[in-house]
Structure formats: structure tokens, C-alpha cells
PDB file of C-alpha atoms in Angstrom:
ATOM      1  CA  UNK A   1     -61.078  23.866  35.570  1.00 65.00           C
ATOM      2  CA  UNK A   2     -61.751  23.921  39.317  1.00 80.00           C
ATOM      3  CA  UNK A   3     -61.044  26.462  41.988  1.00 79.00           C
ATOM      4  CA  UNK A   4     -59.493  25.672  45.362  1.00 80.00           C
ATOM      5  CA  UNK A   5     -59.997  27.639  48.545  1.00 82.00           C
ATOM      6  CA  UNK A   6     -56.914  29.772  49.119  1.00 87.00           C
ATOM      7  CA  UNK A   7     -58.011  31.901  52.056  1.00 92.00           C
ATOM      8  CA  UNK A   8     -60.757  33.443  54.093  1.00 94.00           C
ATOM      9  CA  UNK A   9     -60.263  37.210  54.322  1.00 95.00           C
ATOM     10  CA  UNK A  10     -61.364  39.210  57.338  1.00 96.00           C
ATOM     11  CA  UNK A  11     -61.676  42.990  57.335  1.00 95.00           C
ATOM     12  CA  UNK A  12     -60.535  44.619  60.573  1.00 96.00           C
ATOM     13  CA  UNK A  13     -59.101  47.709  62.247  1.00 96.00           C
ATOM     14  CA  UNK A  14     -55.777  46.133  63.315  1.00 97.00           C
ATOM     15  CA  UNK A  15     -54.730  43.151  61.214  1.00 97.00           C
ATOM     16  CA  UNK A  16     -51.770  42.043  63.355  1.00 98.00           C
ATOM     17  CA  UNK A  17     -53.781  42.200  66.578  1.00 98.00           C
ATOM     18  CA  UNK A  18     -56.682  40.187  65.181  1.00 97.00           C
ATOM     19  CA  UNK A  19     -54.318  37.715  63.491  1.00 98.00           C
ATOM     20  CA  UNK A  20     -52.686  37.098  66.870  1.00 98.00           C
ATOM     21  CA  UNK A  21     -56.082  36.248  68.388  1.00 98.00           C
ATOM     22  CA  UNK A  22     -56.907  33.771  65.609  1.00 97.00           C
ATOM     23  CA  UNK A  23     -53.402  32.279  65.571  1.00 96.00           C
ATOM     24  CA  UNK A  24     -53.738  31.555  69.291  1.00 97.00           C
ATOM     25  CA  UNK A  25     -57.268  30.170  68.791  1.00 96.00           C
ATOM     26  CA  UNK A  26     -55.933  27.668  66.227  1.00 93.00           C
ATOM     27  CA  UNK A  27     -52.591  27.032  67.950  1.00 92.00           C
ATOM     28  CA  UNK A  28     -50.719  28.542  64.995  1.00 92.00           C
ATOM     29  CA  UNK A  29     -48.265  31.372  64.389  1.00 93.00           C
ATOM     30  CA  UNK A  30     -48.818  34.665  62.626  1.00 96.00           C
ATOM     31  CA  UNK A  31     -46.705  34.757  59.460  1.00 94.00           C
ATOM     32  CA  UNK A  32     -43.675  37.073  59.535  1.00 95.00           C
ATOM     33  CA  UNK A  33     -44.266  40.617  58.330  1.00 96.00           C
ATOM     34  CA  UNK A  34     -47.632  41.164  60.013  1.00 97.00           C
ATOM     35  CA  UNK A  35     -48.646  44.793  60.446  1.00 98.00           C
ATOM     36  CA  UNK A  36     -51.722  46.797  61.373  1.00 97.00           C
ATOM     37  CA  UNK A  37     -52.526  46.875  57.632  1.00 98.00           C
ATOM     38  CA  UNK A  38     -52.241  43.146  56.789  1.00 98.00           C
ATOM     39  CA  UNK A  39     -51.451  39.801  58.342  1.00 98.00           C
ATOM     40  CA  UNK A  40     -51.947  36.103  57.667  1.00 95.00           C
ATOM     41  CA  UNK A  41     -52.268  32.832  59.538  1.00 95.00           C
ATOM     42  CA  UNK A  42     -52.039  29.355  57.989  1.00 88.00           C
ATOM     43  CA  UNK A  43     -54.798  27.390  59.725  1.00 83.00           C
ATOM     44  CA  UNK A  44     -54.045  24.043  58.062  1.00 77.00           C
ATOM     45  CA  UNK A  45     -50.382  23.302  57.477  1.00 71.00           C
ATOM     46  CA  UNK A  46     -48.794  22.918  55.009  1.00 72.00           C
ATOM     47  CA  UNK A  47     -51.131  23.971  52.212  1.00 73.00           C
ATOM     48  CA  UNK A  48     -53.803  26.190  53.722  1.00 72.00           C
ATOM     49  CA  UNK A  49     -56.351  27.599  53.680  1.00 87.00           C
ATOM     50  CA  UNK A  50     -55.077  30.865  55.078  1.00 92.00           C
ATOM     51  CA  UNK A  51     -56.803  33.416  57.224  1.00 95.00           C
ATOM     52  CA  UNK A  52     -55.979  36.826  55.768  1.00 96.00           C
ATOM     53  CA  UNK A  53     -56.561  40.043  57.692  1.00 97.00           C
ATOM     54  CA  UNK A  54     -56.950  43.400  55.937  1.00 97.00           C
ATOM     55  CA  UNK A  55     -57.224  46.788  57.585  1.00 97.00           C
ATOM     56  CA  UNK A  56     -60.285  48.766  56.495  1.00 96.00           C
ATOM     57  CA  UNK A  57     -61.387  52.232  57.647  1.00 95.00           C
ATOM     58  CA  UNK A  58     -64.939  51.305  58.640  1.00 92.00           C
ATOM     59  CA  UNK A  59     -65.907  49.213  61.665  1.00 88.00           C
ATOM     60  CA  UNK A  60     -68.154  46.167  61.695  1.00 88.00           C
ATOM     61  CA  UNK A  61     -71.799  47.233  61.929  1.00 89.00           C
ATOM     62  CA  UNK A  62     -74.074  44.211  61.385  1.00 90.00           C
ATOM     63  CA  UNK A  63     -73.977  40.425  61.668  1.00 86.00           C
ATOM     64  CA  UNK A  64     -71.404  38.586  59.554  1.00 88.00           C
ATOM     65  CA  UNK A  65     -72.659  37.012  56.336  1.00 86.00           C
ATOM     66  CA  UNK A  66     -69.915  34.362  56.646  1.00 91.00           C
ATOM     67  CA  UNK A  67     -68.468  33.021  59.883  1.00 93.00           C
ATOM     68  CA  UNK A  68     -66.043  30.345  61.045  1.00 95.00           C
ATOM     69  CA  UNK A  69     -67.221  27.191  62.850  1.00 95.00           C
ATOM     70  CA  UNK A  70     -64.693  25.607  65.206  1.00 95.00           C
ATOM     71  CA  UNK A  71     -65.243  22.091  66.562  1.00 95.00           C
ATOM     72  CA  UNK A  72     -64.633  20.894  70.106  1.00 96.00           C
ATOM     73  CA  UNK A  73     -64.914  17.793  72.251  1.00 96.00           C
ATOM     74  CA  UNK A  74     -64.789  19.948  75.420  1.00 96.00           C
ATOM     75  CA  UNK A  75     -66.967  23.042  75.095  1.00 96.00           C
ATOM     76  CA  UNK A  76     -66.346  24.274  78.636  1.00 96.00           C
ATOM     77  CA  UNK A  77     -62.548  24.140  78.330  1.00 97.00           C
ATOM     78  CA  UNK A  78     -62.494  25.734  74.873  1.00 97.00           C
ATOM     79  CA  UNK A  79     -64.959  28.432  75.941  1.00 97.00           C
ATOM     80  CA  UNK A  80     -62.662  29.327  78.827  1.00 97.00           C
ATOM     81  CA  UNK A  81     -59.633  29.302  76.512  1.00 97.00           C
ATOM     82  CA  UNK A  82     -61.292  31.473  73.832  1.00 98.00           C
ATOM     83  CA  UNK A  83     -62.654  34.007  76.319  1.00 98.00           C
ATOM     84  CA  UNK A  84     -59.186  34.136  77.887  1.00 98.00           C
ATOM     85  CA  UNK A  85     -57.846  35.113  74.459  1.00 98.00           C
ATOM     86  CA  UNK A  86     -60.350  37.961  74.199  1.00 98.00           C
ATOM     87  CA  UNK A  87     -63.501  36.425  72.668  1.00 98.00           C
ATOM     88  CA  UNK A  88     -66.926  37.252  74.096  1.00 98.00           C
ATOM     89  CA  UNK A  89     -69.782  34.756  74.433  1.00 98.00           C
ATOM     90  CA  UNK A  90     -72.871  35.999  72.569  1.00 98.00           C
ATOM     91  CA  UNK A  91     -75.184  33.000  72.906  1.00 97.00           C
ATOM     92  CA  UNK A  92     -75.133  29.357  74.004  1.00 98.00           C
ATOM     93  CA  UNK A  93     -77.368  26.844  72.244  1.00 97.00           C
ATOM     94  CA  UNK A  94     -78.237  23.630  74.060  1.00 96.00           C
ATOM     95  CA  UNK A  95     -80.642  20.819  73.225  1.00 94.00           C
ATOM     96  CA  UNK A  96     -81.871  18.518  76.002  1.00 94.00           C
ATOM     97  CA  UNK A  97     -79.200  19.941  78.324  1.00 92.00           C
ATOM     98  CA  UNK A  98     -76.355  19.148  75.927  1.00 95.00           C
ATOM     99  CA  UNK A  99     -74.151  21.828  74.387  1.00 95.00           C
ATOM    100  CA  UNK A 100     -74.690  22.155  70.637  1.00 97.00           C
ATOM    101  CA  UNK A 101     -72.792  25.364  69.880  1.00 96.00           C
ATOM    102  CA  UNK A 102     -71.758  28.689  71.333  1.00 97.00           C
ATOM    103  CA  UNK A 103     -71.667  31.876  69.294  1.00 97.00           C
ATOM    104  CA  UNK A 104     -68.763  34.176  70.144  1.00 97.00           C
ATOM    105  CA  UNK A 105     -67.465  37.542  68.971  1.00 97.00           C
ATOM    106  CA  UNK A 106     -63.731  37.881  68.350  1.00 97.00           C
ATOM    107  CA  UNK A 107     -61.958  40.993  69.722  1.00 97.00           C
ATOM    108  CA  UNK A 108     -63.283  43.093  66.795  1.00 96.00           C
ATOM    109  CA  UNK A 109     -66.841  41.771  67.011  1.00 95.00           C
ATOM    110  CA  UNK A 110     -66.765  39.168  64.205  1.00 96.00           C
ATOM    111  CA  UNK A 111     -69.051  36.256  65.065  1.00 96.00           C
ATOM    112  CA  UNK A 112     -67.882  32.635  65.092  1.00 96.00           C
ATOM    113  CA  UNK A 113     -69.260  29.389  66.537  1.00 97.00           C
ATOM    114  CA  UNK A 114     -67.788  26.665  68.707  1.00 96.00           C
ATOM    115  CA  UNK A 115     -69.640  23.445  67.838  1.00 96.00           C
ATOM    116  CA  UNK A 116     -69.633  20.332  70.032  1.00 96.00           C
ATOM    117  CA  UNK A 117     -68.762  17.119  68.220  1.00 94.00           C
TER     118      UNK A 117
END
């Protein structure tokens, strides 16, 4: 027996709001029925995985143990797009003057990276 990845779940204060950020980041739609309590986004059509968002009472306090890595061929354009959606740049990593990755925080402070390919 093997297990397949169904979803990555993200705890948050407002599931619909955070799902809208991630849906826009991936160029996807939030699934119907999203609420402050729960929401989902299919990041790879048609079979997943899903991003699931679950409202929890506590806020994020420390660095994520798991984070998403997004790839890009144009770091400057995608950085502008992601910050326009509400992400914040935390750190930019370059080697020999070339962009390697940028660490961002989503609107609720969850870290993710944008990696140049």
C-alpha cells in the first residue's frame, strides 16, 4: 500500500482571506463554499494536491516547520506580483549577484520561498 499527497493544510485566522491570497499566487480559484473557518484551493488541476485552510484560535508565533517553494524564471516580476497580493519580503538570497531565492511571508506571516530556476 502507498499513500498519495492529498493536501497541504495551513492553519490561519481567516481561511477564506488566506485562500484568496494563495489562489491568486497560483492563478487558481478558491473552491465554492469558502468561509472564515475553512477554504480550499486546487493548486494542480485536475487531481491535486489541494491547499486546505483551517481557522485556529492561536496566531503564528515561530518559523514554519514546513513551507512552500514556488519556482520562477523572473524573480523581479514575481516578487512585484506577490508583494502586490499582500506578501512581504523577509530575505533575498543571491550568489555571485544572481538571485537564488527570496523568502516571503504571506498575509498571515507564513513563510514561503520563491526560487529562481
